[in-house]
Each structure stands twice: as structure tokens, then as C-alpha cells.
Amino acid sequence: DAKTTQPPSMDCAEGRAANLPCNHSTISGNEYVYWYRQIHSQGPQYIIHGLKNNETNEMASLIITEDRKSSTLILPHATLRDTAVYYCIVRVKAAGNKLTFGGGTRVLVKP
Amino acid sequence: KAGVTQTPRYLIKTRGQQVTLSCSPISGHRSVSWYQQTPGQGLQFLFEYFSETQRNKGNFPGRFSGRQFSNSRSEMNVSTLELGDSALYLCATSTGDGDGETQYFGPGTRLLVL
């Protein structure tokens, strides 16, 4: 699986959009971008994933650049409960594949 | 649907003992993966089971083992516990059919080895 690079930490103001970048310059054509978050040592929570097109669900939006070498997770209106470590993972969407976690981005949402 | 459940949630053992952790997947999920999370190494993949067979394995010593039952529930066992085995053990489940292969995590079992 391709490696990802994320900033170690970032702050965000409550109510504002949080934009979390992720670089995956060695991503292959059949690799998806997945985002998970982990709140205070709970189990990681699935957020969203995508291949080429931008994706949106009730939690977040995922913007993938045209060359697929980077992506941005957008939390449209950050709340204090969004404080967590966010992990960007690229992997082949196939049976039997493991998730390889990097260090993630520690996001602190401030009032 | 009920989520992934793990038991027990907390466990304290002493060096040399063995421990068994349990994971019950989301209904319909046949793949169960196990991960270890420590402050120093982060989240690391242990192994994955599908249809009672180990399908994928991480880089952990043989003291770490697992199995899966016909109802897809999985257990992992750690024998001869070491202090370094203190960690949060997470399981993640998915359909396992290669399509829609998103993994969903349980709350974890926190193991402390004294």
C-alpha cells in the first residue's frame, strides 16, 4: 500500500470548516483513499473513502486532486466532538487487505 | 445494526500469563482483523480471518495467534505475556467479499501486563 504524509497536528475553531491535507504521491491506480478518526483511544471510526471523484457523506467531504497525489478531508462545521486523531490511508479495496496506519493528524477543535 | 463488540474491555495480567480476547462482528460480516495499538508503534496489523481461515498476517511473533468460529466471531490469544504486550487491541470487521470492503472497528480491549 502507498504511504501517506499528514501534518502531525492542527487546530481548528469551532463552527469553522476543518481542512485536513494528506499527501500520497505514490498511490497506484487501484488504490482508494480512506479516512478514519480515533477519539481518545476509542476504536477508529470510518469517515469516508474515494477513488477519483470527490465524495460527500453526512460526516465529511473528500476532495481528491486530479493526479490523485493528494487529498483533503473537509469537516464542514467542526464541533468540539470532532477533536480526534485523523488517519489518511491508501489501500487496494480488495478482500484480505490490511489497513496500514501512519501517525495521523491530531486535530484540536477550540471554542 | 449492532456494532462490533469486544470483550473484555479491560484486562490486567502478569508477565508469563496468557490472555484470550474476543471479537463479535457486525451481523453479516465474515472478515475479522486484529490490530495492536501502542504509544510507541501506533496501530499495527496483527492478522485477518475469513471463513475460519487466516487470510493475512502481520509481522508479530508466534505468541500472537487467533482463530475464527463458524459464526464469524473471532478470538486472539497472546501466550507468555511480556510487558511490551501492554496495548489497546482492536478488531475490525468487514463483509470480506472484496466489494465494499470498509472495515469497522470495535471499541478495543485495553490490556495491561504487570
Coordinates of N, CA and C in Angstrom, one line a residue:
Chain A
D1 N 0.8 -1.2 0.0 CA 0.0 0.0 0.0 C 0.9 1.3 0.0
A2 N 0.4 2.3 -0.7 CA 1.2 3.5 -0.7 C 1.2 4.2 0.6
K3 N 2.3 5.0 0.8 CA 2.5 5.7 2.1 C 1.8 7.0 2.0
T4 N 1.4 7.5 3.2 CA 0.8 8.8 3.2 C 1.5 9.7 4.1
T5 N 1.4 11.0 3.9 CA 2.1 12.0 4.8 C 1.0 13.0 5.2
Q6 N 0.9 13.2 6.5 CA -0.1 14.1 7.1 C 0.7 15.0 8.1
P7 N 0.2 16.3 8.3 CA 0.8 17.1 9.3 C 0.5 16.5 10.7
P8 N 1.4 16.6 11.6 CA 1.2 15.9 12.9 C 0.0 16.5 13.7
S9 N -0.2 17.8 13.6 CA -1.3 18.4 14.3 C -1.8 19.7 13.7
M10 N -3.0 20.0 14.0 CA -3.6 21.3 13.6 C -4.8 21.7 14.5
D11 N -5.0 23.0 14.6 CA -6.1 23.5 15.4 C -7.2 24.0 14.5
C12 N -8.4 24.0 15.0 CA -9.5 24.5 14.2 C -10.5 25.2 15.2
A13 N -11.1 26.2 14.7 CA -12.1 26.9 15.5 C -13.4 26.3 15.4
E14 N -14.1 26.1 16.5 CA -15.5 25.5 16.5 C -16.4 26.3 15.5
G15 N -17.1 25.5 14.8 CA -18.1 26.1 13.8 C -17.5 26.5 12.5
R16 N -16.1 26.4 12.4 CA -15.5 26.7 11.1 C -15.2 25.4 10.4
A17 N -14.9 25.4 9.1 CA -14.5 24.2 8.4 C -13.1 23.8 8.7
A18 N -12.9 22.5 8.8 CA -11.6 22.0 9.1 C -11.1 21.3 7.8
N19 N -10.0 21.7 7.3 CA -9.4 21.1 6.1 C -8.2 20.3 6.4
L20 N -8.2 19.0 6.3 CA -7.1 18.1 6.7 C -6.4 17.6 5.4
P21 N -5.2 18.0 5.2 CA -4.5 17.5 4.0 C -3.8 16.2 4.1
C22 N -3.6 15.5 3.0 CA -2.9 14.2 3.0 C -2.2 14.1 1.7
N23 N -0.9 13.8 1.7 CA -0.1 13.5 0.5 C 0.0 12.0 0.3
H24 N -0.2 11.6 -0.9 CA 0.0 10.1 -1.2 C 0.5 10.1 -2.6
S25 N 1.7 10.6 -2.8 CA 2.3 10.8 -4.2 C 2.6 9.5 -4.9
T26 N 2.7 8.3 -4.2 CA 3.0 7.1 -4.8 C 1.8 6.2 -5.0
I27 N 0.6 6.8 -4.9 CA -0.6 6.0 -5.0 C -0.8 5.3 -6.3
S28 N -1.3 4.1 -6.3 CA -1.5 3.4 -7.6 C -2.9 3.6 -8.0
G29 N -3.1 3.2 -9.3 CA -4.4 3.4 -9.9 C -5.6 2.7 -9.3
N30 N -5.3 1.6 -8.6 CA -6.3 0.8 -8.0 C -6.4 1.0 -6.5
E31 N -5.7 2.0 -6.0 CA -5.8 2.3 -4.5 C -6.8 3.4 -4.2
Y32 N -7.5 3.1 -3.1 CA -8.5 4.0 -2.6 C -7.9 4.9 -1.5
V33 N -8.5 6.0 -1.3 CA -8.1 6.9 -0.1 C -9.2 6.7 0.9
Y34 N -8.8 6.3 2.1 CA -9.7 6.1 3.2 C -9.4 7.1 4.3
W35 N -10.4 7.5 5.0 CA -10.1 8.4 6.2 C -10.9 7.7 7.4
Y36 N -10.1 7.6 8.5 CA -10.7 7.2 9.8 C -10.3 8.3 10.8
R37 N -11.0 8.3 11.9 CA -10.6 9.1 13.0 C -10.7 8.3 14.3
Q38 N -9.9 8.7 15.3 CA -9.9 8.0 16.6 C -10.0 9.0 17.7
I39 N -11.0 8.9 18.4 CA -11.3 9.8 19.5 C -10.8 9.2 20.8
H40 N -9.8 9.8 21.4 CA -9.4 9.5 22.8 C -9.3 8.0 23.0
S41 N -8.5 7.3 22.1 CA -8.2 5.8 22.3 C -9.5 5.0 22.3
Q42 N -10.5 5.4 21.6 CA -11.6 4.5 21.2 C -11.2 3.8 20.0
G43 N -12.0 2.9 19.5 CA -11.7 2.3 18.2 C -11.8 3.3 17.1
P44 N -11.0 3.2 16.1 CA -11.1 4.1 14.9 C -12.5 4.1 14.3
Q45 N -12.9 5.3 13.9 CA -14.2 5.4 13.3 C -14.1 5.7 11.8
Y46 N -14.7 4.9 10.9 CA -14.7 5.2 9.5 C -15.4 6.5 9.2
I47 N -14.7 7.3 8.3 CA -15.4 8.6 7.9 C -15.8 8.5 6.5
I48 N -14.9 8.2 5.5 CA -15.2 8.3 4.1 C -14.1 7.7 3.3
H49 N -14.4 7.4 2.1 CA -13.3 6.9 1.2 C -13.7 7.3 -0.3
G50 N -12.7 7.3 -1.1 CA -12.9 7.6 -2.5 C -11.8 7.1 -3.4
L51 N -12.0 7.1 -4.7 CA -11.0 6.6 -5.6 C -10.5 7.8 -6.5
K52 N -11.4 8.4 -7.2 CA -11.0 9.5 -8.1 C -11.9 10.7 -7.9
N53 N -13.2 10.5 -7.8 CA -14.1 11.6 -7.7 C -14.2 12.1 -6.2
N54 N -14.6 13.3 -6.1 CA -14.9 13.9 -4.8 C -16.1 13.1 -4.2
E55 N -16.1 12.9 -2.9 CA -17.1 12.2 -2.2 C -17.6 13.1 -1.0
T56 N -18.9 12.9 -0.7 CA -19.5 13.6 0.5 C -20.5 12.7 1.1
N57 N -20.4 12.7 2.5 CA -21.5 12.0 3.2 C -21.9 12.9 4.4
E58 N -22.6 12.3 5.3 CA -23.1 13.1 6.4 C -22.0 13.6 7.4
M59 N -20.9 13.0 7.3 CA -19.8 13.4 8.2 C -18.8 14.4 7.6
A60 N -18.5 14.2 6.3 CA -17.4 15.0 5.8 C -17.4 14.9 4.2
S61 N -16.5 15.7 3.6 CA -16.3 15.7 2.2 C -14.9 15.3 2.0
L62 N -14.6 14.6 0.9 CA -13.3 14.2 0.5 C -13.0 14.7 -0.9
I63 N -11.9 15.5 -1.0 CA -11.5 16.1 -2.3 C -10.2 15.5 -2.7
I64 N -10.2 14.9 -3.8 CA -9.0 14.2 -4.3 C -8.5 15.0 -5.6
T65 N -7.2 15.3 -5.6 CA -6.7 16.1 -6.7 C -6.8 15.2 -8.0
E66 N -6.7 15.9 -9.1 CA -6.9 15.2 -10.4 C -5.8 14.1 -10.6
D67 N -4.6 14.4 -10.2 CA -3.5 13.5 -10.3 C -3.5 12.4 -9.2
R68 N -4.4 12.6 -8.3 CA -4.6 11.7 -7.1 C -3.4 11.6 -6.2
K69 N -2.5 12.6 -6.3 CA -1.3 12.5 -5.4 C -1.6 13.1 -4.0
S70 N -2.7 13.8 -3.9 CA -3.1 14.3 -2.6 C -4.6 14.4 -2.4
S71 N -5.0 14.6 -1.2 CA -6.4 14.7 -0.9 C -6.6 15.6 0.3
T72 N -7.9 16.1 0.5 CA -8.2 16.9 1.6 C -9.5 16.4 2.2
L73 N -9.5 16.1 3.5 CA -10.8 15.8 4.2 C -11.3 17.1 4.7
I74 N -12.6 17.4 4.5 CA -13.2 18.6 5.0 C -14.3 18.3 6.0
L75 N -14.2 18.8 7.2 CA -15.3 18.7 8.1 C -16.0 20.1 8.1
P76 N -17.2 20.2 7.6 CA -17.8 21.5 7.2 C -18.0 22.4 8.4
H77 N -18.4 21.9 9.5 CA -18.7 22.7 10.6 C -18.1 22.0 11.9
A78 N -16.9 22.2 12.2 CA -16.2 21.5 13.2 C -16.9 21.8 14.6
T79 N -17.1 20.7 15.4 CA -17.5 20.8 16.7 C -16.5 20.3 17.7
L80 N -16.7 20.5 19.0 CA -15.7 20.1 19.9 C -15.5 18.5 19.9
R81 N -16.6 17.9 19.5 CA -16.6 16.4 19.5 C -15.8 15.9 18.3
D82 N -15.4 16.8 17.4 CA -14.5 16.4 16.3 C -13.1 16.3 16.6
T83 N -12.7 16.7 17.9 CA -11.3 16.6 18.3 C -10.9 15.1 18.4
A84 N -9.9 14.8 17.6 CA -9.5 13.4 17.4 C -8.2 13.4 16.6
V85 N -7.7 12.1 16.4 CA -6.6 11.9 15.5 C -7.2 11.4 14.2
Y86 N -6.9 12.0 13.1 CA -7.4 11.7 11.8 C -6.4 10.9 11.0
Y87 N -6.7 9.8 10.5 CA -5.8 9.0 9.7 C -6.2 8.9 8.2
C88 N -5.3 9.2 7.4 CA -5.5 9.0 5.9 C -4.8 7.8 5.5
I89 N -5.4 6.9 4.8 CA -4.9 5.6 4.5 C -5.2 5.3 3.0
V90 N -4.2 4.8 2.3 CA -4.5 4.4 0.9 C -4.3 2.9 0.9
R91 N -5.2 2.2 0.2 CA -5.2 0.8 0.1 C -6.0 0.3 -1.1
V92 N -5.7 -0.9 -1.5 CA -6.5 -1.6 -2.5 C -7.8 -2.0 -1.9
K93 N -8.9 -1.8 -2.5 CA -10.2 -2.1 -2.0 C -10.5 -3.6 -2.4
A94 N -9.7 -4.5 -1.8 CA -9.9 -5.9 -2.1 C -9.9 -6.7 -0.8
A95 N -10.5 -7.9 -1.0 CA -10.6 -8.8 0.2 C -9.2 -9.1 0.7
G96 N -9.1 -9.2 2.0 CA -7.9 -9.6 2.7 C -6.9 -8.5 2.8
N97 N -7.2 -7.3 2.5 CA -6.2 -6.3 2.7 C -6.2 -5.6 4.0
K98 N -5.1 -5.4 4.6 CA -5.0 -4.8 5.9 C -5.0 -3.3 5.7
L99 N -5.2 -2.6 6.8 CA -5.1 -1.1 6.9 C -3.7 -0.8 7.5
T100 N -3.0 0.1 6.8 CA -1.7 0.5 7.3 C -1.8 1.9 7.8
F101 N -1.7 2.1 9.1 CA -1.9 3.4 9.7 C -0.6 4.1 9.8
G102 N -0.6 5.4 9.5 CA 0.6 6.3 9.8 C 0.3 7.0 11.1
G103 N 1.0 8.1 11.3 CA 0.9 8.8 12.5 C -0.4 9.7 12.7
G104 N -1.0 10.0 11.5 CA -2.3 10.7 11.6 C -2.0 12.2 11.9
T105 N -3.1 13.0 11.9 CA -3.1 14.4 12.3 C -4.0 14.5 13.5
R106 N -3.4 15.1 14.6 CA -4.1 15.3 15.8 C -4.8 16.7 15.6
V107 N -6.1 16.6 15.6 CA -6.9 17.9 15.4 C -7.6 18.3 16.7
L108 N -7.3 19.5 17.0 CA -7.9 20.1 18.3 C -8.9 21.2 17.8
V109 N -10.2 21.0 18.2 CA -11.2 22.0 17.9 C -11.3 22.8 19.1
K110 N -11.1 24.1 18.9 CA -11.2 25.1 20.0 C -12.4 25.9 20.0
P111 N -13.0 26.2 21.2 CA -14.2 27.0 21.3 C -13.9 28.4 20.8
Chain B
K1 N -28.2 -1.8 13.0 CA -27.4 -3.0 13.2 C -26.5 -2.7 14.4
A2 N -26.3 -3.7 15.2 CA -25.3 -3.6 16.3 C -23.9 -3.5 15.8
G3 N -23.1 -2.8 16.5 CA -21.7 -2.6 16.0 C -20.8 -3.8 16.4
V4 N -19.5 -3.6 16.2 CA -18.5 -4.6 16.6 C -18.4 -4.6 18.1
T5 N -18.4 -5.7 18.8 CA -18.3 -5.8 20.2 C -17.0 -6.5 20.5
Q6 N -16.3 -6.1 21.6 CA -15.1 -6.7 22.1 C -15.2 -6.9 23.5
T7 N -14.8 -8.1 24.0 CA -14.7 -8.4 25.4 C -13.4 -9.1 25.8
P8 N -12.9 -8.9 27.0 CA -13.4 -7.9 27.9 C -12.9 -6.5 27.4
R9 N -13.3 -5.4 28.0 CA -12.9 -4.1 27.7 C -11.5 -3.7 28.3
Y10 N -11.3 -4.3 29.5 CA -10.1 -4.0 30.2 C -9.6 -5.3 30.9
L11 N -8.3 -5.4 30.9 CA -7.7 -6.7 31.4 C -6.3 -6.4 32.0
I12 N -6.1 -7.0 33.2 CA -4.7 -6.8 33.8 C -4.2 -8.2 34.0
K13 N -3.0 -8.5 33.5 CA -2.3 -9.8 33.6 C -0.9 -9.5 34.0
T14 N -0.2 -10.6 34.4 CA 1.2 -10.5 34.8 C 2.0 -11.2 33.8
R15 N 3.3 -10.9 33.7 CA 4.2 -11.5 32.8 C 4.2 -13.0 32.8
G16 N 4.2 -13.6 31.7 CA 4.2 -15.1 31.6 C 2.8 -15.7 31.5
Q17 N 1.8 -14.9 31.8 CA 0.5 -15.5 31.7 C 0.1 -15.4 30.2
Q18 N -1.1 -16.0 29.9 CA -1.7 -15.9 28.6 C -3.0 -15.2 28.7
V19 N -3.5 -14.7 27.5 CA -4.8 -14.0 27.6 C -5.5 -14.3 26.3
T20 N -6.8 -14.3 26.4 CA -7.7 -14.5 25.2 C -8.7 -13.4 25.1
L21 N -8.7 -12.7 23.9 CA -9.6 -11.6 23.7 C -10.7 -12.1 22.7
S22 N -11.9 -11.5 22.8 CA -12.9 -11.9 21.9 C -13.5 -10.7 21.1
C23 N -13.9 -11.0 19.8 CA -14.5 -10.0 19.0 C -15.7 -10.6 18.3
S24 N -16.8 -9.9 18.4 CA -18.0 -10.3 17.7 C -18.3 -9.3 16.6
P25 N -18.4 -9.8 15.3 CA -18.5 -8.8 14.2 C -19.9 -8.3 14.0
I26 N -20.0 -7.3 13.2 CA -21.3 -6.8 12.8 C -22.0 -8.0 12.0
S27 N -23.3 -8.1 12.2 CA -24.1 -9.1 11.5 C -23.8 -9.1 10.0
G28 N -23.5 -10.3 9.5 CA -23.2 -10.4 8.0 C -21.8 -10.2 7.7
H29 N -21.0 -9.7 8.6 CA -19.5 -9.6 8.4 C -18.8 -10.9 8.6
R30 N -18.0 -11.3 7.6 CA -17.3 -12.6 7.8 C -15.8 -12.4 7.9
S31 N -15.3 -11.2 7.8 CA -13.9 -10.9 7.9 C -13.6 -10.2 9.3
V32 N -12.6 -10.7 10.0 CA -12.3 -10.1 11.3 C -10.7 -9.9 11.2
S33 N -10.4 -8.6 11.4 CA -8.9 -8.3 11.5 C -8.6 -7.8 12.9
W34 N -7.4 -8.1 13.3 CA -6.9 -7.6 14.6 C -5.8 -6.7 14.5
Y35 N -5.8 -5.7 15.4 CA -4.7 -4.7 15.4 C -4.3 -4.4 16.8
Q36 N -3.0 -4.1 16.9 CA -2.4 -3.7 18.2 C -2.1 -2.2 18.2
Q37 N -2.4 -1.5 19.2 CA -2.0 0.0 19.2 C -1.3 0.3 20.5
T38 N 0.0 0.8 20.3 CA 0.8 1.2 21.5 C 1.3 2.6 21.2
P39 N 1.6 3.3 22.2 CA 2.1 4.7 22.0 C 3.3 4.8 21.2
G40 N 4.2 3.8 21.3 CA 5.4 3.8 20.5 C 5.3 3.4 19.1
Q41 N 4.5 2.4 18.8 CA 4.4 1.8 17.4 C 3.2 2.2 16.7
G42 N 2.2 2.8 17.4 CA 1.0 3.2 16.7 C 0.1 1.9 16.5
L43 N -0.7 2.0 15.4 CA -1.7 1.0 15.1 C -1.0 0.0 14.1
Q44 N -0.9 -1.3 14.5 CA -0.2 -2.2 13.7 C -1.1 -3.4 13.5
F45 N -1.1 -3.9 12.2 CA -2.0 -5.1 11.9 C -1.4 -6.4 12.4
L46 N -2.2 -7.2 13.0 CA -1.8 -8.5 13.5 C -2.1 -9.6 12.5
F47 N -3.4 -9.8 12.3 CA -3.8 -10.8 11.3 C -5.3 -10.6 11.0
E48 N -5.7 -11.3 9.9 CA -7.1 -11.3 9.5 C -7.6 -12.7 9.3
Y49 N -8.9 -12.9 9.7 CA -9.5 -14.2 9.5 C -10.8 -14.0 8.6
F50 N -11.0 -15.0 7.8 CA -12.1 -15.0 6.9 C -12.6 -16.4 6.7
S51 N -13.8 -16.7 7.0 CA -14.3 -18.1 6.9 C -13.4 -19.1 7.6
E52 N -13.1 -18.7 8.8 CA -12.4 -19.6 9.8 C -10.9 -19.9 9.4
T53 N -10.4 -19.1 8.4 CA -9.1 -19.3 7.9 C -8.3 -18.0 8.0
Q54 N -7.0 -18.1 8.5 CA -6.2 -16.9 8.5 C -5.9 -16.5 7.1
R55 N -6.2 -15.3 6.6 CA -6.0 -14.9 5.3 C -4.8 -14.0 5.1
N56 N -4.5 -13.3 6.2 CA -3.4 -12.3 6.1 C -2.7 -12.2 7.4
K57 N -1.5 -11.9 7.5 CA -0.7 -11.9 8.7 C 0.2 -10.8 8.8
G58 N 0.3 -10.1 9.9 CA 1.3 -9.1 10.1 C 2.6 -9.6 10.6
N59 N 3.5 -8.7 11.1 CA 4.8 -9.1 11.5 C 4.9 -9.2 13.0
F60 N 4.2 -10.1 13.6 CA 4.2 -10.3 15.0 C 4.7 -11.8 15.3
P61 N 5.3 -11.9 16.5 CA 5.8 -13.3 16.9 C 4.7 -14.3 17.0
G62 N 5.1 -15.6 17.1 CA 4.1 -16.6 17.1 C 3.3 -16.7 18.4
R63 N 3.7 -15.9 19.4 CA 3.0 -15.9 20.7 C 1.6 -15.3 20.4
F64 N 1.4 -14.6 19.4 CA 0.1 -14.0 19.0 C -0.6 -14.9 18.0
S65 N -1.7 -15.4 18.4 CA -2.4 -16.3 17.5 C -3.9 -15.9 17.5
G66 N -4.6 -16.5 16.6 CA -6.1 -16.2 16.6 C -6.8 -17.4 16.0
R67 N -8.1 -17.2 16.0 CA -9.0 -18.2 15.4 C -10.3 -17.6 15.1
Q68 N -11.1 -18.2 14.3 CA -12.4 -17.7 14.0 C -13.4 -18.9 14.0
F69 N -14.5 -18.6 14.5 CA -15.6 -19.7 14.6 C -16.5 -19.6 13.4
S70 N -17.4 -20.6 13.3 CA -18.3 -20.7 12.2 C -19.3 -19.5 12.2
N71 N -19.5 -18.9 13.3 CA -20.5 -17.7 13.4 C -19.7 -16.4 13.2
S72 N -18.5 -16.5 12.7 CA -17.6 -15.4 12.4 C -17.0 -14.7 13.6
R73 N -17.4 -15.0 14.8 CA -16.7 -14.5 16.0 C -15.3 -14.9 16.0
S74 N -14.4 -14.1 16.5 CA -13.0 -14.4 16.5 C -12.4 -14.2 17.9
E75 N -11.4 -14.9 18.1 CA -10.6 -14.7 19.4 C -9.2 -14.6 19.0
M76 N -8.4 -13.8 19.8 CA -7.0 -13.8 19.6 C -6.4 -14.1 21.0
N77 N -5.3 -14.8 20.9 CA -4.6 -15.3 22.1 C -3.2 -14.8 22.1
V78 N -2.7 -14.3 23.3 CA -1.3 -14.0 23.4 C -0.8 -14.9 24.6
S79 N 0.2 -15.6 24.3 CA 0.8 -16.5 25.3 C 2.1 -15.9 25.8
T80 N 2.5 -16.3 27.0 CA 3.7 -15.9 27.6 C 3.8 -14.3 27.5
L81 N 2.9 -13.7 28.2 CA 2.8 -12.2 28.1 C 4.1 -11.5 28.5
E82 N 4.5 -10.5 27.8 CA 5.6 -9.6 28.1 C 5.1 -8.2 28.4
L83 N 5.9 -7.4 29.1 CA 5.5 -6.1 29.5 C 5.1 -5.3 28.2
G84 N 5.8 -5.5 27.1 CA 5.6 -4.8 25.9 C 4.3 -5.1 25.2
D85 N 3.6 -6.1 25.7 CA 2.3 -6.5 25.1 C 1.2 -5.6 25.6
S86 N 1.5 -4.8 26.6 CA 0.5 -3.8 27.1 C 0.1 -2.9 25.9
A87 N -1.2 -2.9 25.6 CA -1.6 -2.2 24.4 C -3.1 -2.2 24.4
L88 N -3.6 -1.4 23.4 CA -5.1 -1.4 23.1 C -5.2 -2.4 21.9
Y89 N -6.0 -3.4 22.1 CA -6.2 -4.4 21.0 C -7.5 -4.2 20.3
L90 N -7.5 -3.9 19.1 CA -8.7 -3.6 18.3 C -9.0 -4.7 17.3
C91 N -10.3 -4.9 17.1 CA -10.7 -5.7 16.0 C -11.5 -4.9 15.0
A92 N -11.4 -5.2 13.8 CA -12.2 -4.6 12.8 C -12.9 -5.6 11.9
T93 N -14.1 -5.4 11.5 CA -14.8 -6.4 10.7 C -15.3 -5.8 9.4
S94 N -15.5 -6.7 8.4 CA -16.0 -6.3 7.1 C -16.7 -7.4 6.5
T95 N -17.3 -7.2 5.4 CA -18.0 -8.3 4.7 C -17.1 -9.3 4.2
G96 N -15.9 -8.9 3.8 CA -14.8 -9.9 3.4 C -15.0 -10.3 2.0
D97 N -16.0 -9.8 1.2 CA -16.2 -10.3 -0.1 C -15.5 -9.5 -1.2
G98 N -14.6 -8.5 -0.8 CA -13.8 -7.8 -1.7 C -14.5 -6.6 -2.3
D99 N -15.8 -6.5 -2.0 CA -16.6 -5.4 -2.6 C -17.2 -4.6 -1.4
G100 N -17.0 -3.3 -1.3 CA -17.4 -2.6 -0.2 C -16.7 -3.0 1.1
E101 N -15.4 -3.1 0.9 CA -14.5 -3.7 1.9 C -14.1 -2.7 3.0
T102 N -15.0 -1.8 3.4 CA -14.7 -0.9 4.5 C -14.7 -1.7 5.8
Q103 N -13.7 -1.4 6.6 CA -13.6 -2.1 7.9 C -14.1 -1.2 9.0
Y104 N -14.9 -1.8 9.9 CA -15.5 -1.1 11.1 C -14.9 -1.7 12.3
F105 N -14.4 -0.7 13.2 CA -13.7 -1.1 14.4 C -14.6 -1.2 15.6
G106 N -14.2 -2.1 16.5 CA -14.8 -2.2 17.8 C -14.1 -1.2 18.8
P107 N -14.6 -1.2 20.0 CA -14.1 -0.2 21.0 C -12.7 -0.6 21.6
G108 N -12.3 -1.9 21.4 CA -11.0 -2.3 21.8 C -11.0 -2.9 23.2
T109 N -9.9 -3.7 23.4 CA -9.6 -4.2 24.7 C -8.3 -3.7 25.2
R110 N -8.3 -3.0 26.3 CA -7.1 -2.5 26.9 C -6.4 -3.5 27.8
L111 N -5.3 -3.9 27.4 CA -4.5 -4.9 28.2 C -3.3 -4.3 28.9
L112 N -3.2 -4.5 30.2 CA -2.1 -4.1 30.9 C -1.3 -5.3 31.5
V113 N -0.1 -5.4 31.2 CA 0.8 -6.5 31.6 C 1.7 -6.0 32.7
L114 N 1.6 -6.6 33.9 CA 2.5 -6.1 35.0 C 3.6 -7.1 35.3

